[in-house]
GROMACS .gro file of N, CA and C in nm:
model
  327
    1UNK      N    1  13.044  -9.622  10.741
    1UNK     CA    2  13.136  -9.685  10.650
    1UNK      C    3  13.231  -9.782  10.722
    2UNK      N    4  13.300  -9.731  10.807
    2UNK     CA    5  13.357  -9.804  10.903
    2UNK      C    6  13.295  -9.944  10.949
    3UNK      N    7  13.214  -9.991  10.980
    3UNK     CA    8  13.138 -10.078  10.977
    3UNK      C    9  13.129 -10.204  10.838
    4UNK      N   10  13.106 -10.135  10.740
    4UNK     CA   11  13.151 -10.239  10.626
    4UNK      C   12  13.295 -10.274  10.635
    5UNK      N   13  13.395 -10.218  10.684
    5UNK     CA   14  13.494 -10.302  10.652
    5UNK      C   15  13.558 -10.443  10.741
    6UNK      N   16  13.441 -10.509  10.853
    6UNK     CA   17  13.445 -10.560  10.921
    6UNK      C   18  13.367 -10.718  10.804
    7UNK      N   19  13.285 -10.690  10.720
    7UNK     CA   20  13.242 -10.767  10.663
    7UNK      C   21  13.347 -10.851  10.576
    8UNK      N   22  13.322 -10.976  10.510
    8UNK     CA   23  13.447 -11.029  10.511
    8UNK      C   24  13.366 -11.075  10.300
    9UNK      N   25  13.470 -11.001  10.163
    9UNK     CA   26  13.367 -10.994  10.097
    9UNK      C   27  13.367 -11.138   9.991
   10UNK      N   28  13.256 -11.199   9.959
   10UNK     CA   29  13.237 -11.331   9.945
   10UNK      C   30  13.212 -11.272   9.748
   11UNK      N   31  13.166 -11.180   9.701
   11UNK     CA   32  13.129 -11.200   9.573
   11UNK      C   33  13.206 -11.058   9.506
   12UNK      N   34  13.179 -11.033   9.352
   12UNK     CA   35  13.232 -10.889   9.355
   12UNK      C   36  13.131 -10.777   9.433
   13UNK      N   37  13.017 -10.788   9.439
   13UNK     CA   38  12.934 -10.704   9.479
   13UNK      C   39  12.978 -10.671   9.635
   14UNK      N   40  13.022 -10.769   9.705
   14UNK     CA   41  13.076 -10.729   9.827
   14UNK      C   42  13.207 -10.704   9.794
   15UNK      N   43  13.298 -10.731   9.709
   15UNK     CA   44  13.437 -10.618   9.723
   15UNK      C   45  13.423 -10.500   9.682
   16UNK      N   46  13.319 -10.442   9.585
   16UNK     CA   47  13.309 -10.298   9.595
   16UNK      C   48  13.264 -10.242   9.703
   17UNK      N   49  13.192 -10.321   9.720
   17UNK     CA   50  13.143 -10.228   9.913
   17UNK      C   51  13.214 -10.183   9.949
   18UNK      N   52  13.325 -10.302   9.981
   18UNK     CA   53  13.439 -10.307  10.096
   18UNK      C   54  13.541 -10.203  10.031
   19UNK      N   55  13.586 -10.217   9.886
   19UNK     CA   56  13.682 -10.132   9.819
   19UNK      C   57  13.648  -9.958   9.866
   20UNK      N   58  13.456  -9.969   9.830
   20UNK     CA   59  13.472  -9.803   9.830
   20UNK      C   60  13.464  -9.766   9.974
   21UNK      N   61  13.405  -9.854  10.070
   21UNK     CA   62  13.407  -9.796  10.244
   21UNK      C   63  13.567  -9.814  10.275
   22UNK      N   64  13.645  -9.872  10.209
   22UNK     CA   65  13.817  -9.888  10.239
   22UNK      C   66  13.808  -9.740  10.247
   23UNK      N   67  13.815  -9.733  10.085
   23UNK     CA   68  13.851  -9.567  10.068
   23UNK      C   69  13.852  -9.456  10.145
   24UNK      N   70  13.747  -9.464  10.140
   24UNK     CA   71  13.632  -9.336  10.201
   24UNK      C   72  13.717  -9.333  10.383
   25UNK      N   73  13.717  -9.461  10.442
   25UNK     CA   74  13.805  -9.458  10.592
   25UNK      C   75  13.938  -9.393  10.532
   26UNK      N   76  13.976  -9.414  10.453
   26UNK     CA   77  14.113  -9.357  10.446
   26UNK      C   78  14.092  -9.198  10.425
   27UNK      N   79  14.014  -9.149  10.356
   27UNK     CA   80  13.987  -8.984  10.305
   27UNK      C   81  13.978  -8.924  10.439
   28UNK      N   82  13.865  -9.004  10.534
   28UNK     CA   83  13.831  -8.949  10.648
   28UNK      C   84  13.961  -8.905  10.725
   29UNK      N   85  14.050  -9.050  10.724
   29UNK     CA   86  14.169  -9.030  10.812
   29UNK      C   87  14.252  -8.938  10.754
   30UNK      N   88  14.290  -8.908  10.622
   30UNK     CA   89  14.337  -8.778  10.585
   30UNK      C   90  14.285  -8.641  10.602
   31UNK      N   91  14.176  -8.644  10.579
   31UNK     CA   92  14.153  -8.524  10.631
   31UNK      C   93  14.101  -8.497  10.772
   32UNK      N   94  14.115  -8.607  10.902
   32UNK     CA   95  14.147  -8.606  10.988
   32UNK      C   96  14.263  -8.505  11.067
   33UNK      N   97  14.319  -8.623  10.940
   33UNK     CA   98  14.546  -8.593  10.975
   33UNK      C   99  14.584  -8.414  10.955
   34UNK      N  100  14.461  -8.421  10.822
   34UNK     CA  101  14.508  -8.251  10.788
   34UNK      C  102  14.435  -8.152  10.901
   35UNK      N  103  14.357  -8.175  10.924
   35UNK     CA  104  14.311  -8.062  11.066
   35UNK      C  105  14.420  -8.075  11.130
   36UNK      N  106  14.462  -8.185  11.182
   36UNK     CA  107  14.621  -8.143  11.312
   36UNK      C  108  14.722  -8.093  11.229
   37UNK      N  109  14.751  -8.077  11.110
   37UNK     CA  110  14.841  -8.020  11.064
   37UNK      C  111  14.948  -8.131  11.012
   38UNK      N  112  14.869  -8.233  10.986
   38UNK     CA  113  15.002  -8.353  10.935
   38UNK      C  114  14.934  -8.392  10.760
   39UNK      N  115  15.036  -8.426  10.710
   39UNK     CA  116  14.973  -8.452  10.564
   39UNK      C  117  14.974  -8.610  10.509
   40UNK      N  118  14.922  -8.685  10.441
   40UNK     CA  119  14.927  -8.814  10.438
   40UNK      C  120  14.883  -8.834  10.266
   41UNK      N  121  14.953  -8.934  10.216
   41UNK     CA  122  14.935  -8.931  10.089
   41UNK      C  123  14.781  -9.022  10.045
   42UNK      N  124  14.718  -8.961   9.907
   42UNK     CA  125  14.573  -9.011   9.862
   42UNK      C  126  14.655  -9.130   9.818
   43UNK      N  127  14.684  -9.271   9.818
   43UNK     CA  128  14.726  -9.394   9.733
   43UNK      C  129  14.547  -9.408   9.674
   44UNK      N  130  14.568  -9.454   9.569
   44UNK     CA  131  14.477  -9.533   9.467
   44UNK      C  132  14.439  -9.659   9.561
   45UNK      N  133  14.291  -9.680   9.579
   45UNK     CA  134  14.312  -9.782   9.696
   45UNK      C  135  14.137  -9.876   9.647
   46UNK      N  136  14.108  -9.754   9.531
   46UNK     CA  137  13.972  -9.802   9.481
   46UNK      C  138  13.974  -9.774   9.371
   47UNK      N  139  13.948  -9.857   9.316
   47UNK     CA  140  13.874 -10.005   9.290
   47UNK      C  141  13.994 -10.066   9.295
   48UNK      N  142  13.998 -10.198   9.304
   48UNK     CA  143  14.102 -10.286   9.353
   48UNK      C  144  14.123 -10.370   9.212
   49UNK      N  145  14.243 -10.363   9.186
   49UNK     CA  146  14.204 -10.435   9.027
   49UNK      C  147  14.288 -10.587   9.039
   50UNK      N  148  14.196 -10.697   9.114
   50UNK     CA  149  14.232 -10.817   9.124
   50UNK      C  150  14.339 -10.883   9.044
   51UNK      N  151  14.393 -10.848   8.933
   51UNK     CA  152  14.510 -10.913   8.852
   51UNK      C  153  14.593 -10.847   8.863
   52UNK      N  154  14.601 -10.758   8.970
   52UNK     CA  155  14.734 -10.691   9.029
   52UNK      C  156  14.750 -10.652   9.193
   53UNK      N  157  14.697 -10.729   9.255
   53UNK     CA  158  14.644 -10.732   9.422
   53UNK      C  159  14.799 -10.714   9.472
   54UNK      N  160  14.903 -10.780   9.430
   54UNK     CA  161  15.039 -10.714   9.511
   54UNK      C  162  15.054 -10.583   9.528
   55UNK      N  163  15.016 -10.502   9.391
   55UNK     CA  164  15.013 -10.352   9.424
   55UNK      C  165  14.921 -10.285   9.505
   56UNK      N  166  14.794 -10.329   9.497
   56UNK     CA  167  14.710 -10.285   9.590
   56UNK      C  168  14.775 -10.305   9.711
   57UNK      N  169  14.777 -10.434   9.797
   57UNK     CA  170  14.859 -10.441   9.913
   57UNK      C  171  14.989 -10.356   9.944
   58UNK      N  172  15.039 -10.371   9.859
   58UNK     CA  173  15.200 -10.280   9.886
   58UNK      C  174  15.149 -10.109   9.894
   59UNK      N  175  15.030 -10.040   9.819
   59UNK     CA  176  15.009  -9.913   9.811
   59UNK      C  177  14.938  -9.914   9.960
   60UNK      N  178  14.848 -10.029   9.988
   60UNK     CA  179  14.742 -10.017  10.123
   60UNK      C  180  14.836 -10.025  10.261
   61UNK      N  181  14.955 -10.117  10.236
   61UNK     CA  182  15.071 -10.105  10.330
   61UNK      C  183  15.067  -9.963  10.381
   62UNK      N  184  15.150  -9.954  10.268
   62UNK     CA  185  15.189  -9.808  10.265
   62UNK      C  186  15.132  -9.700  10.368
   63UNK      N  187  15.033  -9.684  10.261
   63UNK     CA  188  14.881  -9.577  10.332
   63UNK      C  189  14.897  -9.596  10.525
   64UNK      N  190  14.866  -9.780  10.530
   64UNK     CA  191  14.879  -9.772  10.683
   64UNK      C  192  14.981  -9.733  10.776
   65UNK      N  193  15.115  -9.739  10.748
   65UNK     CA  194  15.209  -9.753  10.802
   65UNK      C  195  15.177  -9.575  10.795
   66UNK      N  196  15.201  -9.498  10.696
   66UNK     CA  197  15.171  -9.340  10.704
   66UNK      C  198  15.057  -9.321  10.800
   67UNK      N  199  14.944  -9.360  10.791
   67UNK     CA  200  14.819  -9.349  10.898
   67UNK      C  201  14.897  -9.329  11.082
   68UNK      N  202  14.949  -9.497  11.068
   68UNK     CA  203  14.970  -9.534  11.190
   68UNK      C  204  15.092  -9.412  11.255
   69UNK      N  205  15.151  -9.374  11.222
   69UNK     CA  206  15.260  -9.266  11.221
   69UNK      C  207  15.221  -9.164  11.298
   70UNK      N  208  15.120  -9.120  11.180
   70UNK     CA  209  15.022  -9.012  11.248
   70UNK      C  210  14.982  -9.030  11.350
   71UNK      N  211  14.916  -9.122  11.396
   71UNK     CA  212  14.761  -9.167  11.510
   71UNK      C  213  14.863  -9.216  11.608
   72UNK      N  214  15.030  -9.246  11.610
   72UNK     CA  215  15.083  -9.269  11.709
   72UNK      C  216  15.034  -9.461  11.739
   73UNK      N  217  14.943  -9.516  11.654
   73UNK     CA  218  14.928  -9.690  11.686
   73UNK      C  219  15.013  -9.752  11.581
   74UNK      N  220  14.995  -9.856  11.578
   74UNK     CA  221  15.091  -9.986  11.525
   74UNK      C  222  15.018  -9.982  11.461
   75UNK      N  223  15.142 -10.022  11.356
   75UNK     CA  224  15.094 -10.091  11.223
   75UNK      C  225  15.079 -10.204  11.139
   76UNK      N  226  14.999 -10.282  11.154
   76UNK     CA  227  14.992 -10.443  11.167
   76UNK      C  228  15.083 -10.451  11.004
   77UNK      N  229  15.099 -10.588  10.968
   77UNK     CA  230  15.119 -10.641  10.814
   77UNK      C  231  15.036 -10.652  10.733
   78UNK      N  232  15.005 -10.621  10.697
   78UNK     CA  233  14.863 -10.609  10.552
   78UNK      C  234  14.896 -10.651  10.419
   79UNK      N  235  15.042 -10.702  10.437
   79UNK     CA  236  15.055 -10.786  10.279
   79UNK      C  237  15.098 -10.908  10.256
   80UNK      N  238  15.105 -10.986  10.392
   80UNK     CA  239  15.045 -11.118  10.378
   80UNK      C  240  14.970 -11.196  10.388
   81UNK      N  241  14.898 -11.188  10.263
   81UNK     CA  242  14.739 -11.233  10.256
   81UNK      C  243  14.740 -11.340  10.122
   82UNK      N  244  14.634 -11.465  10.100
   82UNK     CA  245  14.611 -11.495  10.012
   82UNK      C  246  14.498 -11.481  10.003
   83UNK      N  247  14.454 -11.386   9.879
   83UNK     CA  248  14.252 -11.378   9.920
   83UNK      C  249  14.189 -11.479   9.852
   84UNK      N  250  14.237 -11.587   9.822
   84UNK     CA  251  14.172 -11.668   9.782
   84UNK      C  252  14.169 -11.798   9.897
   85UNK      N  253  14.240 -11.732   9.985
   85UNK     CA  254  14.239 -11.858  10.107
   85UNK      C  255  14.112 -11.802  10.174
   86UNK      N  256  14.008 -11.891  10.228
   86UNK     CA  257  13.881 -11.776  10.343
   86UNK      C  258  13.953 -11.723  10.424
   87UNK      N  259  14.046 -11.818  10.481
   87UNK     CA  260  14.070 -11.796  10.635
   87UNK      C  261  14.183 -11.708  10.656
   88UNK      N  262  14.267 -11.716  10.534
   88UNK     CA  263  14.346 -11.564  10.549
   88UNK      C  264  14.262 -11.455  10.502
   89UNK      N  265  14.184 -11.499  10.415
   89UNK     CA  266  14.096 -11.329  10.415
   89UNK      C  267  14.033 -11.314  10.525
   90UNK      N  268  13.940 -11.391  10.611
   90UNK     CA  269  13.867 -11.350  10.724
   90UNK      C  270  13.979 -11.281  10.826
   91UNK      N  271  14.075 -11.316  10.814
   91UNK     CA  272  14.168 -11.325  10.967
   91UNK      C  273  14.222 -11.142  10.880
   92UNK      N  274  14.307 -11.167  10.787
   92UNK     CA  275  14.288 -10.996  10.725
   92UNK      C  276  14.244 -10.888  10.736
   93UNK      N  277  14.051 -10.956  10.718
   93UNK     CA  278  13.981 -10.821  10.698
   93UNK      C  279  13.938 -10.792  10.869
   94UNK      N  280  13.963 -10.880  10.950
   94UNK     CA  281  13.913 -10.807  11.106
   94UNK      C  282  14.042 -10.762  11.140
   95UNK      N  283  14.143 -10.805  11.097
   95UNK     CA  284  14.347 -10.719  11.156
   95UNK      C  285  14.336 -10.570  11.084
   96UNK      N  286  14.235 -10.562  10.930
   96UNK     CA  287  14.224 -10.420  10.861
   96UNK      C  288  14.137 -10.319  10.913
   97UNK      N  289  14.012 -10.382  10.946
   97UNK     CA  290  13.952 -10.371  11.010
   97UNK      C  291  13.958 -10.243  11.148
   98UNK      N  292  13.995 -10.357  11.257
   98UNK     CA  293  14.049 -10.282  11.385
   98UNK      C  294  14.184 -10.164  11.346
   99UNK      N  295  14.283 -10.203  11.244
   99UNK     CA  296  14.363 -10.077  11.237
   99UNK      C  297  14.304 -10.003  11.214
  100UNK      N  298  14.178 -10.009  11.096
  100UNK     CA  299  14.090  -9.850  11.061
  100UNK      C  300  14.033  -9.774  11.170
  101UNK      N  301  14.003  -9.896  11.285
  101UNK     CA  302  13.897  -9.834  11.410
  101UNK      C  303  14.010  -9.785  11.464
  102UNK      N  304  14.108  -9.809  11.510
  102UNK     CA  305  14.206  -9.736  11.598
  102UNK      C  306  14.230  -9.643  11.564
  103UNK      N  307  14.304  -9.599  11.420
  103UNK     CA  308  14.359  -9.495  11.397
  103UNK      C  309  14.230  -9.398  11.359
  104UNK      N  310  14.116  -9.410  11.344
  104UNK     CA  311  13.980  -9.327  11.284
  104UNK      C  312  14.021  -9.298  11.469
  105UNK      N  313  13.962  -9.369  11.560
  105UNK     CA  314  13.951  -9.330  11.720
  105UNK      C  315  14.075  -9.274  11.761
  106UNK      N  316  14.181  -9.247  11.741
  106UNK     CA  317  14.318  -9.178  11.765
  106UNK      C  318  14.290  -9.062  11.739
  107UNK      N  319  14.260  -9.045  11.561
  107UNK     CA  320  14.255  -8.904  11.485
  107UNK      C  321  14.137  -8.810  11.516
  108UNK      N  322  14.003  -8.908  11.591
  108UNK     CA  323  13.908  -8.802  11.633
  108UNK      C  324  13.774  -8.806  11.497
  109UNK      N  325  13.788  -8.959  11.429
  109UNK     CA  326  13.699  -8.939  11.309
  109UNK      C  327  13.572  -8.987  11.377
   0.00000   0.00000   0.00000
């Protein structure tokens, strides 16, 4: 799963990919977090409902900044994005990307 979120998604068929392998990295990292004994909140993070993408970002913030806490790494900015720009989405989804790989490789996923 981890691996899809390196892809950068061009149609809807590639943002569900990306929406449900988002997810799924995040479940992992929670129940990562919960074996060491730390707790981290489920945010709504799938399906992404495009006519409200500030909330998605502000909930996916969120999620990371709690992740990064845990796993002891940094927590990049994840809510300044225009996804309708390529090049802020490309530059985005590899900064979302590598935070998932760090903190998944911190927590032991």
């Amino acid at each position: 799963m981890l691996p899809m979120l390196y892809n950068v998604p061009l149609t809807e068929k590639d943002w569900n990919i990306w929406s449900l392998s988002h997810a799924e990295s995040h479940r992992r990292i929670i129940s990562a977090a919960s074996r060491k004994g730390k707790g981290l909140t489920q945010y709504q993070l799938d399906p992404i409902n495009f006519s409200d993408v500030v909330n998605f970002l502000n909930r996916n913030q969120q999620a990371h900044i709690d992740m990064n806490i845990v796993a002891g790494t940094k927590s990049p900015d994840l809510q300044s994005v225009d996804f309708q720009q390529q090049n802020q989405l490309a530059a985005w989804i590899a900064l979302h990307a590598r935070n998932h790989r760090d903190v998944e490789y911190a927590l032991g996923v």
